[in-house]
Coordinates of C-alpha atoms and ligand atoms in Angstrom, one line a residue:
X1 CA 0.0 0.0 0.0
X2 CA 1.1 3.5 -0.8
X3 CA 1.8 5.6 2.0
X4 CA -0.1 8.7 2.3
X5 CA 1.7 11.9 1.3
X6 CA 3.3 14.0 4.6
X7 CA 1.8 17.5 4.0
X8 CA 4.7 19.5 5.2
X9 CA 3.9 21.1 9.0
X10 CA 2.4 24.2 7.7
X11 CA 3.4 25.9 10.5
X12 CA 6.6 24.2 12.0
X13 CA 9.4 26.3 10.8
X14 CA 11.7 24.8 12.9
X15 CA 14.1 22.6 10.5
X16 CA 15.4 25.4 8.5
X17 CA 18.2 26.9 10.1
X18 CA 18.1 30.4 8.7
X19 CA 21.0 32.1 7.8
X20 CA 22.2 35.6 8.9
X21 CA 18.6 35.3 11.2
X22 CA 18.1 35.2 14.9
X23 CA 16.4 32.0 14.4
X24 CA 14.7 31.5 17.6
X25 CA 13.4 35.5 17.4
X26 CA 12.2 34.9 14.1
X27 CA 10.6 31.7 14.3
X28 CA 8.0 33.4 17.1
X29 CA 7.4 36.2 15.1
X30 CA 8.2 35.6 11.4
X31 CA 7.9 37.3 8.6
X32 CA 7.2 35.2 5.6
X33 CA 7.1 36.1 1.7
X34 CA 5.2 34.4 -0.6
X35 CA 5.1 36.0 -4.3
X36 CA 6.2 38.5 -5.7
X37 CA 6.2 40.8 -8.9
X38 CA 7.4 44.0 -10.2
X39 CA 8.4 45.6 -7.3
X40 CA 6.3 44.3 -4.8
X41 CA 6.0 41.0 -2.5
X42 CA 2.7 39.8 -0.7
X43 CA 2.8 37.9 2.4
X44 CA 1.1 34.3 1.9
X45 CA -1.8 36.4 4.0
X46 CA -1.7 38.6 0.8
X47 CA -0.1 41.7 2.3
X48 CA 1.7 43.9 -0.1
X49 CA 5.2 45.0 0.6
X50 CA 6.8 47.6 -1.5
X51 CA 10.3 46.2 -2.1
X52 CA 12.6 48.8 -0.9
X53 CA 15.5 46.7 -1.1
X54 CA 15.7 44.4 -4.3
X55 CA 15.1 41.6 -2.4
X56 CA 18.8 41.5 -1.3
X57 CA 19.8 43.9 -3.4
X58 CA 19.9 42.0 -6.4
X59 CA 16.2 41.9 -8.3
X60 CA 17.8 45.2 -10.0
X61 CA 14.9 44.7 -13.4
X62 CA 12.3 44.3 -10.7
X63 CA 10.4 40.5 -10.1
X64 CA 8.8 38.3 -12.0
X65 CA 10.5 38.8 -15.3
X66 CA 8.6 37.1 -17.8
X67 CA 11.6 37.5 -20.7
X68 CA 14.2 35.7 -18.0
X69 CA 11.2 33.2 -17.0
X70 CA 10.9 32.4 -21.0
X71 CA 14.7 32.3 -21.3
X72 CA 15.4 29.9 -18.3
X73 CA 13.0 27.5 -19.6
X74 CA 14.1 27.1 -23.3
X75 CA 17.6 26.4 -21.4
X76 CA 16.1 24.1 -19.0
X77 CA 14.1 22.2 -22.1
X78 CA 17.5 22.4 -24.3
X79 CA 20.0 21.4 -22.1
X80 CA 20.0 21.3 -17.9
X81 CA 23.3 21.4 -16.9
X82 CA 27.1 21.2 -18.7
X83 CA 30.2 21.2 -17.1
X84 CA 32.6 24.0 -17.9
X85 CA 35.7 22.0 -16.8
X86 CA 37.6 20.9 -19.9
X87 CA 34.3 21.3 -22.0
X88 CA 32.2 24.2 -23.0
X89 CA 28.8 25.3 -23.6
X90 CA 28.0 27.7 -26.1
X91 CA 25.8 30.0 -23.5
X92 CA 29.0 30.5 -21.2
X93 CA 31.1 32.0 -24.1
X94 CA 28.6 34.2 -25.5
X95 CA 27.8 35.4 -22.5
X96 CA 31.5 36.3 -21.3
X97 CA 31.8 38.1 -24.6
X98 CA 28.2 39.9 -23.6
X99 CA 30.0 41.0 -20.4
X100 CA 33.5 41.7 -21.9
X101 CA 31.9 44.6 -24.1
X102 CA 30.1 46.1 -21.6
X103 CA 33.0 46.9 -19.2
X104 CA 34.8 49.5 -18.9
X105 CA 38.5 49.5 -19.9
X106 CA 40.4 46.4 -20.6
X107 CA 38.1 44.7 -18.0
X108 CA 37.7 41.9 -20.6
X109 CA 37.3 38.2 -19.5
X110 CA 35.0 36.9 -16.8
X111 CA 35.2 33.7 -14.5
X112 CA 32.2 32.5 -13.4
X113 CA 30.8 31.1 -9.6
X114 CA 27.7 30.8 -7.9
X115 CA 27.5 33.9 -5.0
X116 CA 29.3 37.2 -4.0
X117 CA 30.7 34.6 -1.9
X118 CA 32.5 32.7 -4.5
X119 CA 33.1 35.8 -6.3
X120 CA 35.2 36.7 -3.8
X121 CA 37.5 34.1 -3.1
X122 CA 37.8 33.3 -6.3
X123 CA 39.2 36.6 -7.3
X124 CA 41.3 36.9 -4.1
X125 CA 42.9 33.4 -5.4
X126 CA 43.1 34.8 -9.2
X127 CA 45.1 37.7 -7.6
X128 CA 47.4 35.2 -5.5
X129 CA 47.9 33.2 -8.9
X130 CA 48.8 35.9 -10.7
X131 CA 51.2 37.5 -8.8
X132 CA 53.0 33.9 -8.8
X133 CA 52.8 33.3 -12.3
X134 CA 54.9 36.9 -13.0
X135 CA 57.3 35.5 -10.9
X136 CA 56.2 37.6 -7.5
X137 CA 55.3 35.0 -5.1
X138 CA 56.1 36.6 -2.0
X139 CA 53.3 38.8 -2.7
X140 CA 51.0 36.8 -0.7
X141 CA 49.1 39.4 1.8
X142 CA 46.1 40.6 1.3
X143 CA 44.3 44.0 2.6
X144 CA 40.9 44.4 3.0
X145 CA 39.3 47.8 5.1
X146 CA 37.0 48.1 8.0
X147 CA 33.7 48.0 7.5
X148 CA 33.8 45.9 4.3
X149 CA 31.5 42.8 3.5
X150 CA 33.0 40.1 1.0
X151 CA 30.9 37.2 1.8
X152 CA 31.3 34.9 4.0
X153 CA 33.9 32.9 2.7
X154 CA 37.3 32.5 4.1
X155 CA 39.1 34.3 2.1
X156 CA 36.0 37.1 2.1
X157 CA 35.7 37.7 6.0
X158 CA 39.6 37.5 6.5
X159 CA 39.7 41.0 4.3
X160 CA 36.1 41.7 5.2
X161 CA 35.6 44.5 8.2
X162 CA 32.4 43.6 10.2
X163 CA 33.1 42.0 13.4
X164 CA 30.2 39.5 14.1
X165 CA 31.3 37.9 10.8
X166 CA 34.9 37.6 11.7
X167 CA 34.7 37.0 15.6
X168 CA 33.7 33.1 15.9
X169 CA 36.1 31.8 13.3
X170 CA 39.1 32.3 14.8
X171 CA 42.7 33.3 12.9
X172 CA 41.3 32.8 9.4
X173 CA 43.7 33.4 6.6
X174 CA 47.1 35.0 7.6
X175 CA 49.0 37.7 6.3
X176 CA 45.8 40.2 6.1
X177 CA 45.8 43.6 7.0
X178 CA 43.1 46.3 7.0
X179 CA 42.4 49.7 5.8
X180 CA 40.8 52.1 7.7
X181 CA 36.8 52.6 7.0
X182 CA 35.6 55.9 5.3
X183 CA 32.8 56.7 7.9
X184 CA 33.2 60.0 9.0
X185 CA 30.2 61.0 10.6
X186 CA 31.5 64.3 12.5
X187 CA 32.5 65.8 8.8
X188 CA 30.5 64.5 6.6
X189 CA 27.0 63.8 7.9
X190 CA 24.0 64.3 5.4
X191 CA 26.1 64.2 3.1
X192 CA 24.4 64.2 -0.5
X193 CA 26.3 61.9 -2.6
X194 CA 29.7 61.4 -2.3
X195 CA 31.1 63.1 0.9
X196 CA 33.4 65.6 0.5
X197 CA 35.8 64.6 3.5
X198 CA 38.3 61.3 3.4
X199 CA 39.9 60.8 0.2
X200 CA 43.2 61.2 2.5
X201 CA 42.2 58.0 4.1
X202 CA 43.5 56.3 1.1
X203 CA 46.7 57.3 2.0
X204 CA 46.5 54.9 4.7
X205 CA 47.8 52.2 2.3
X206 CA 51.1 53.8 1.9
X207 CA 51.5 53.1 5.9
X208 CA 50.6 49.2 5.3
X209 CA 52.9 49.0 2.6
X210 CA 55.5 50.6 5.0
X211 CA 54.9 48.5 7.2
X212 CA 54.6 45.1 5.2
X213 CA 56.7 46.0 2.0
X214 CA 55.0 46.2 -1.4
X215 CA 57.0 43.2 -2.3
X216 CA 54.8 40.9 0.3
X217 CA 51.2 42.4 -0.7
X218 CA 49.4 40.7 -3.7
X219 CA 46.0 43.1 -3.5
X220 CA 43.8 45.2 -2.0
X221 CA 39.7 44.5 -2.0
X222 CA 37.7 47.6 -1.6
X223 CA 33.5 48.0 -2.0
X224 CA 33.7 50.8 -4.4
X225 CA 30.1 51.8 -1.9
X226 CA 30.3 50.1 1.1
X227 CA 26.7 48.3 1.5
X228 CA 26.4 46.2 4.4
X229 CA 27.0 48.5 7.4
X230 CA 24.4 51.3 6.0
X231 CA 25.7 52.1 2.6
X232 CA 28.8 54.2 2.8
X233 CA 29.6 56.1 -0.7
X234 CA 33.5 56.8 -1.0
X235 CA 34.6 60.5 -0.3
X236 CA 35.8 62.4 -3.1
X237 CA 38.4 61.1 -4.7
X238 CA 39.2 58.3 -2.4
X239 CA 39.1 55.7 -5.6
X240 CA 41.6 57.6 -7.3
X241 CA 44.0 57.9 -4.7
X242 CA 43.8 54.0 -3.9
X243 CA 44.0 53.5 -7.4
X244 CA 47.8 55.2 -7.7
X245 CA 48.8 53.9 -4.8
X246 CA 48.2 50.6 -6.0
X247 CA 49.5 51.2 -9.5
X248 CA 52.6 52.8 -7.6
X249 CA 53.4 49.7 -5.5
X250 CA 52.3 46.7 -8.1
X251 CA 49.7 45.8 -6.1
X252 CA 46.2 44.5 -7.9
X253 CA 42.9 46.7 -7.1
X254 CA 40.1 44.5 -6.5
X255 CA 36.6 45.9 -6.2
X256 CA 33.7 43.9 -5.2
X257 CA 30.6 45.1 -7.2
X258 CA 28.7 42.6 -5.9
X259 CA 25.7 45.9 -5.4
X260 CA 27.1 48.5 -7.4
X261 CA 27.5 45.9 -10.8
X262 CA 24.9 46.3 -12.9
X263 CA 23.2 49.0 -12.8
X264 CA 23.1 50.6 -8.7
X265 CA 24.7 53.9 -9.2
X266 CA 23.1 54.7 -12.5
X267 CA 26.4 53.3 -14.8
X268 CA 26.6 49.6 -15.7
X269 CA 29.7 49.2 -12.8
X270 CA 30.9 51.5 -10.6
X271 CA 34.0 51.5 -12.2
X272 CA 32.8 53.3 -14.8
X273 CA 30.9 55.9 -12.4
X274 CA 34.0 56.4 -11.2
X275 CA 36.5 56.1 -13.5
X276 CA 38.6 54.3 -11.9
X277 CA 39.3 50.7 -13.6
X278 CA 40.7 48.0 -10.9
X279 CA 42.6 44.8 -12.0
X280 CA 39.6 42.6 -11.1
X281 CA 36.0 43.1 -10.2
X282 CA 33.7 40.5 -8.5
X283 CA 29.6 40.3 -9.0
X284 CA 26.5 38.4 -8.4
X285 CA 23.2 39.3 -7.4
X286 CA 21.7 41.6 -10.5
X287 CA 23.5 39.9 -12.7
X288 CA 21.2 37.4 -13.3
X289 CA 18.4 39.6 -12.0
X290 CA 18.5 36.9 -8.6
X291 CA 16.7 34.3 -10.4
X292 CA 19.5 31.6 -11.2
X293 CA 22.1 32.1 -8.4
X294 CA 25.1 33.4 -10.8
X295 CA 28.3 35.6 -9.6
X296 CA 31.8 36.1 -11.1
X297 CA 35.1 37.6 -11.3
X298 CA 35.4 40.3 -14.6
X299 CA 39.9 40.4 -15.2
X300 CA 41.7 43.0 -17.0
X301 CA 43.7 41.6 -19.9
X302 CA 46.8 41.9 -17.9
X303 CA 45.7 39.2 -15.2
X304 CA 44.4 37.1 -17.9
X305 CA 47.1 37.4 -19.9
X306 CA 49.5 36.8 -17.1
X307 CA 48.2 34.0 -16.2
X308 CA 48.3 32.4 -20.1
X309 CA 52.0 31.5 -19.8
X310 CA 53.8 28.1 -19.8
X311 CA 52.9 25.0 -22.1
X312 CA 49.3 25.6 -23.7
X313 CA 48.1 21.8 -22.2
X314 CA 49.0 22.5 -18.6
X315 CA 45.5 23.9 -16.8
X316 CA 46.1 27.7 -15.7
X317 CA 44.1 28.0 -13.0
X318 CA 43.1 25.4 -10.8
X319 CA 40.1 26.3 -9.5
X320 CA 36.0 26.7 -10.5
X321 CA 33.2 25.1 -9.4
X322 CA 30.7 22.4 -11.0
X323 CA 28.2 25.2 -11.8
X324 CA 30.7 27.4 -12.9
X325 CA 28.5 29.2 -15.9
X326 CA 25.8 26.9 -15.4
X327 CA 23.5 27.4 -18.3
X328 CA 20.5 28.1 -16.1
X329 CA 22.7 30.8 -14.9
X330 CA 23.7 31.9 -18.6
X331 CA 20.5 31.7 -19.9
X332 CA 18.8 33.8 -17.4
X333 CA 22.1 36.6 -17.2
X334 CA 21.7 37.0 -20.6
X335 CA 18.0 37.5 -20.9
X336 CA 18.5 40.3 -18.0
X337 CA 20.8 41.8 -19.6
X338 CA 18.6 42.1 -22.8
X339 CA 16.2 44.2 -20.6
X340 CA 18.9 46.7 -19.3
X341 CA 19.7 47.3 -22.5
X342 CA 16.0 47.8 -24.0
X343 CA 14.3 49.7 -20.9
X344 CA 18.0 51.9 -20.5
X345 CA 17.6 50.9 -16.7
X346 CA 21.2 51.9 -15.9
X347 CA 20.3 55.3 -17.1
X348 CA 17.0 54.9 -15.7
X349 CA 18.6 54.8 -12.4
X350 CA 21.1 57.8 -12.8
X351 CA 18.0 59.9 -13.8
X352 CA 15.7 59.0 -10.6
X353 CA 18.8 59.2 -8.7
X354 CA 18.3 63.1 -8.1
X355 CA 14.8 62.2 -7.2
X356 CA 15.9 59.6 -4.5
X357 CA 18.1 61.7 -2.7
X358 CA 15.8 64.4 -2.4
X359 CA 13.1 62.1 -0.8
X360 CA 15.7 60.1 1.7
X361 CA 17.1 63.3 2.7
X362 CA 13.9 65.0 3.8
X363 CA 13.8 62.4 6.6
X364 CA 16.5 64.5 8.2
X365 CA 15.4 65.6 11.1
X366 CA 13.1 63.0 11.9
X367 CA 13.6 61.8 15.7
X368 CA 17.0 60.1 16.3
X369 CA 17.9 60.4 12.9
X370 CA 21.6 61.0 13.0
X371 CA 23.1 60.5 9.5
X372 CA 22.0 60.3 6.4
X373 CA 23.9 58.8 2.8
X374 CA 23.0 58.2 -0.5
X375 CA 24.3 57.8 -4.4
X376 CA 22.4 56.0 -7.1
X377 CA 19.6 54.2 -6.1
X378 CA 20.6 53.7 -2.5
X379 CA 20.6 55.0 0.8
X380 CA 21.5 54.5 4.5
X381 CA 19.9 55.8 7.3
X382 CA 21.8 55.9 10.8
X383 CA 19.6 56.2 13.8
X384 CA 21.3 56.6 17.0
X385 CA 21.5 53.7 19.1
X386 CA 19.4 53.2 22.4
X387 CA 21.2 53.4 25.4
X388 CA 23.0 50.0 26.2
X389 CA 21.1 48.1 23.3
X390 CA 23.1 48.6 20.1
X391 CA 20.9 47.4 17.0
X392 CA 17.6 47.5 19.0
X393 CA 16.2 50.8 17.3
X394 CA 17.4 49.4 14.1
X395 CA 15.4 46.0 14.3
X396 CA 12.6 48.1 15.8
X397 CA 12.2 50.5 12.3
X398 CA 13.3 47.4 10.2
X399 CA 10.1 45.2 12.0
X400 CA 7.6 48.0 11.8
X401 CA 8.7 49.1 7.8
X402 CA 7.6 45.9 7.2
X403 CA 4.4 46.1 9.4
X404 CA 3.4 48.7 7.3
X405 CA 3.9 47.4 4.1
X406 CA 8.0 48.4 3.7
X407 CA 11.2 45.6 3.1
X408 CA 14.4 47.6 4.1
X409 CA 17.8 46.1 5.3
X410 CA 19.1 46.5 8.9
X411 CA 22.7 46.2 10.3
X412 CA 22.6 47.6 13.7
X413 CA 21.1 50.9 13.6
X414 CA 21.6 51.6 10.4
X415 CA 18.8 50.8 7.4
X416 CA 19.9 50.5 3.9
X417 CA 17.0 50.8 1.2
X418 CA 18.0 49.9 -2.8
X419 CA 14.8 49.4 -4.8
X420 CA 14.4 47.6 -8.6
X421 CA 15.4 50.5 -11.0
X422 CA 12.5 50.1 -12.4
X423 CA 10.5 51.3 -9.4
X424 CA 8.2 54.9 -10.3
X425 CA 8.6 58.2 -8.5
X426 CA 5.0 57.7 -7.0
X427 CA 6.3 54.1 -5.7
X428 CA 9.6 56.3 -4.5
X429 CA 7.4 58.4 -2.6
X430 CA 5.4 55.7 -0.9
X431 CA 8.9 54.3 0.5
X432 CA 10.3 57.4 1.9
X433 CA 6.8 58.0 3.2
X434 CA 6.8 54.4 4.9
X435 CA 10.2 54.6 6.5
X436 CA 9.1 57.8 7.7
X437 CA 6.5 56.2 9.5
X438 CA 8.5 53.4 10.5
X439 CA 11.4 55.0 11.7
X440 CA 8.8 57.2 14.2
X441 CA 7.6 54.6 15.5
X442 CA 10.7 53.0 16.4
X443 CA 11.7 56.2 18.1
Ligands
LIG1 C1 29.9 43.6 -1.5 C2 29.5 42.2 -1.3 N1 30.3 41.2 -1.6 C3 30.0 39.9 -1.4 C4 28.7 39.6 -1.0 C5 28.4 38.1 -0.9 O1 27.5 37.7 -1.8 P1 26.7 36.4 -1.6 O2 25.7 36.6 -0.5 O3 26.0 36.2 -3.0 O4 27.6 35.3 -1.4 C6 27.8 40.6 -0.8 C7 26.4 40.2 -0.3 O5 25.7 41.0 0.1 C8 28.2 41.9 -0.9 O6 27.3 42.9 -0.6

């Protein structure tokens, strides 16, 4: 006899062990999503929550998609899965060349993973190869700054900055070192755009390299805007500087666009915003709109080409991953970037940009509203913490956002908002109007 089907426990939500969650918090009180399209969720009540946030930043062409929907299942009916390790699919190369002519510079081959994550480490190990294979293998140390997020690999919380990602895995990788964090609240608060104060903190690498010697430092890995501790734009001309500096001392610029790629700041990379072209860039999320995880690392020629040497049947670099360019992943990265292209959302974003930080910054002076950031389609909001309970007003504004029909991100009193670039001035309104609301409440 056939055993009757086990309906899951509708309401047991205890197997899932949630990541980046307070589980046990959550699990009394959670806050489930259910659908979701354009730039909206509904609860499985049916609630509607504008998404303020792109899911995790990454939904940058807005849910529900049907042109990647269509593209993902002509993939999935030609062909399901191909490895990419000593064999090739047509998808992966096409799509490579895709990417290769919209960077800027000599930016000009990509390496393909799964998440920021992988992203991450494997650029940090493409820089460590590379420095090898030019014959500079004592360039093995790797500096990272304060504040940064890079994952939560090993190699992406030994140079990342947050300290509850760093604090229960003990030594991690050696030989890192740290730049100091561009947060400079008593100069530059409500700022609009990028602050005008810090580019001098760049400067800080010369001391490193003082300290170290050049000759022992393979890279530095910089978020060109900070996103994870409140969205911190760079000051004026901090890029630049880090950018010499590096080019001074032969040490490769990575910058992980992991939020800024495709799209955030109103220009396809922030590299291009800025004009400031690093050896190796790492993304994920909006490259393949979220739907098919997808990330990878975008080289200049020179790493590429660096890395080509010695006799053509011996394997460069060893390292990828089995869905390295999955064609899922392929299928549905090129059918997003088919709609940046056609609805100009890049540029869509660089024109609502204005329009943005007009309605984040009128929250100034709200109560307990202490600093406020923006640049592109993104924001961060600092409250000021409650007495002896760091994060609490945070989770408090973060809870009750989405209580009254808001998704924003929290990291401890900060929020961060980053809608679809397709979301409408109207829809714009409505979230500054919500967090408004949400962050009185939590007052
Ligand atoms: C700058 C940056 N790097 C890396 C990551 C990690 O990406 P993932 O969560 O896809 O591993 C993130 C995620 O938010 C990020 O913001």
């Amino acid at each position: 006899m056939t055993p009757p089907a086990t309906a899951p426990a509708a309401n047991n939500l205890e197997a899932f062990f949630m990541p980046f969650t307070a589980n046990r918090q959550f699990k009394k009180n959670p806050r489930l999503l259910a659908r979701a399209k354009g730039v909206h969720y509904w609860t499985p009540e049916g609630r509607r929550v504008i998404d303020g946030t792109a899911g995790l930043w990454c939904v940058n062409a807005g849910h529900g998609r049907e042109e990647i929907k269509a593209a993902i299942a002509q993939q999935l009916e030609e062909m399901d899965y191909a490895p990419s390790f000593q064999m090739g699919h047509p998808k992966s190369f096409e799509l490579a060349a895709r990417h290769a002519a919209m960077l800027p510079g000599d930016l000009d081959h990509a390496f393909y993973c799964n998440s920021g994550s992988e992203a991450v480490d494997s650029a940090l190990k493409i820089a460590l190869a590379y420095q090898r294979a030019r014959g500079q293998g004592t360039r093995t140390r790797l500096i990272g700054r304060e504040r940064g997020y890079h994952g939560v690999g090993f190699g992406g919380i030994s140079v990342g900055g947050m300290v509850n990602n760093r604090k229960q895995w003990g030594t991690m990788l050696p030989g890192v070192d740290h730049l100091p964090h561009t947060h400079l609240p008593a100069k530059n608060a409500f700022a609009r755009g990028l602050p005008e104060h810090g580019a001098e903190l760049a400067d800080e690498l010369e001391r490193i390299v003082a300290l170290h010697d050049a000759s022992t430092i393979a890279a530095v890995i910089v978020e060109p805007c900070a996103g994870s501790t409140g969205y911190l734009p760079p000051p004026k001309g901090y890029l630049q500087r880090l950018r010499q500096i590096c080019d001074k001392h032969g040490i490769l610029l990575i910058f992980d666009e992991v939020i800024t790629g495709f799209g955030r700041l109103g220009a396809a990379f922030a590299a291009e915003y800025f004009n400031v072209i690093p050896d190796l860039m790492t993304v994920a999320k909006g490259i393949s709109n979220a739907t098919v995880p997808m990330g990878g690392v975008f080289v200049r020629k020179h790493v590429y080409d660096g890395l080509m040497n010695g006799p053509e049947n011996v394997i460069e670099l060893f390292h990828g991953y089995t869905y390295s360019a999955h064609p899922l992943a392929c299928a549905a990265a090129s059918a997003v970037l088919d709609i940046y292209k056609e609805e100009a959302l890049f540029q869509r974003a660089a024109e609502l940009s204005k329009y943005w930080e007009d309605g984040v910054h009128s929250l100034k002076g709200l109560p307990g509203v202490i600093d406020i950031r923006n640049l592109g389609l993104a924001a961060g909001i600092d409250m000021e913490s409650r007495k002896d309970s760091v994060g609490a007003r945070g989770y408090d504004t973060f809870v009750k956002a989405f209580e009254l029909g808001l998704m924003v991100r929290q990291s401890a009193d900060s929020i961060a908002m980053s809608p679809p670039l397709v979301i409408e001035r109207n829809q714009i309104d409505e979230i500054v109007d919500l967090a408004g609301k949400a962050i009185k409440a939590a007052a």
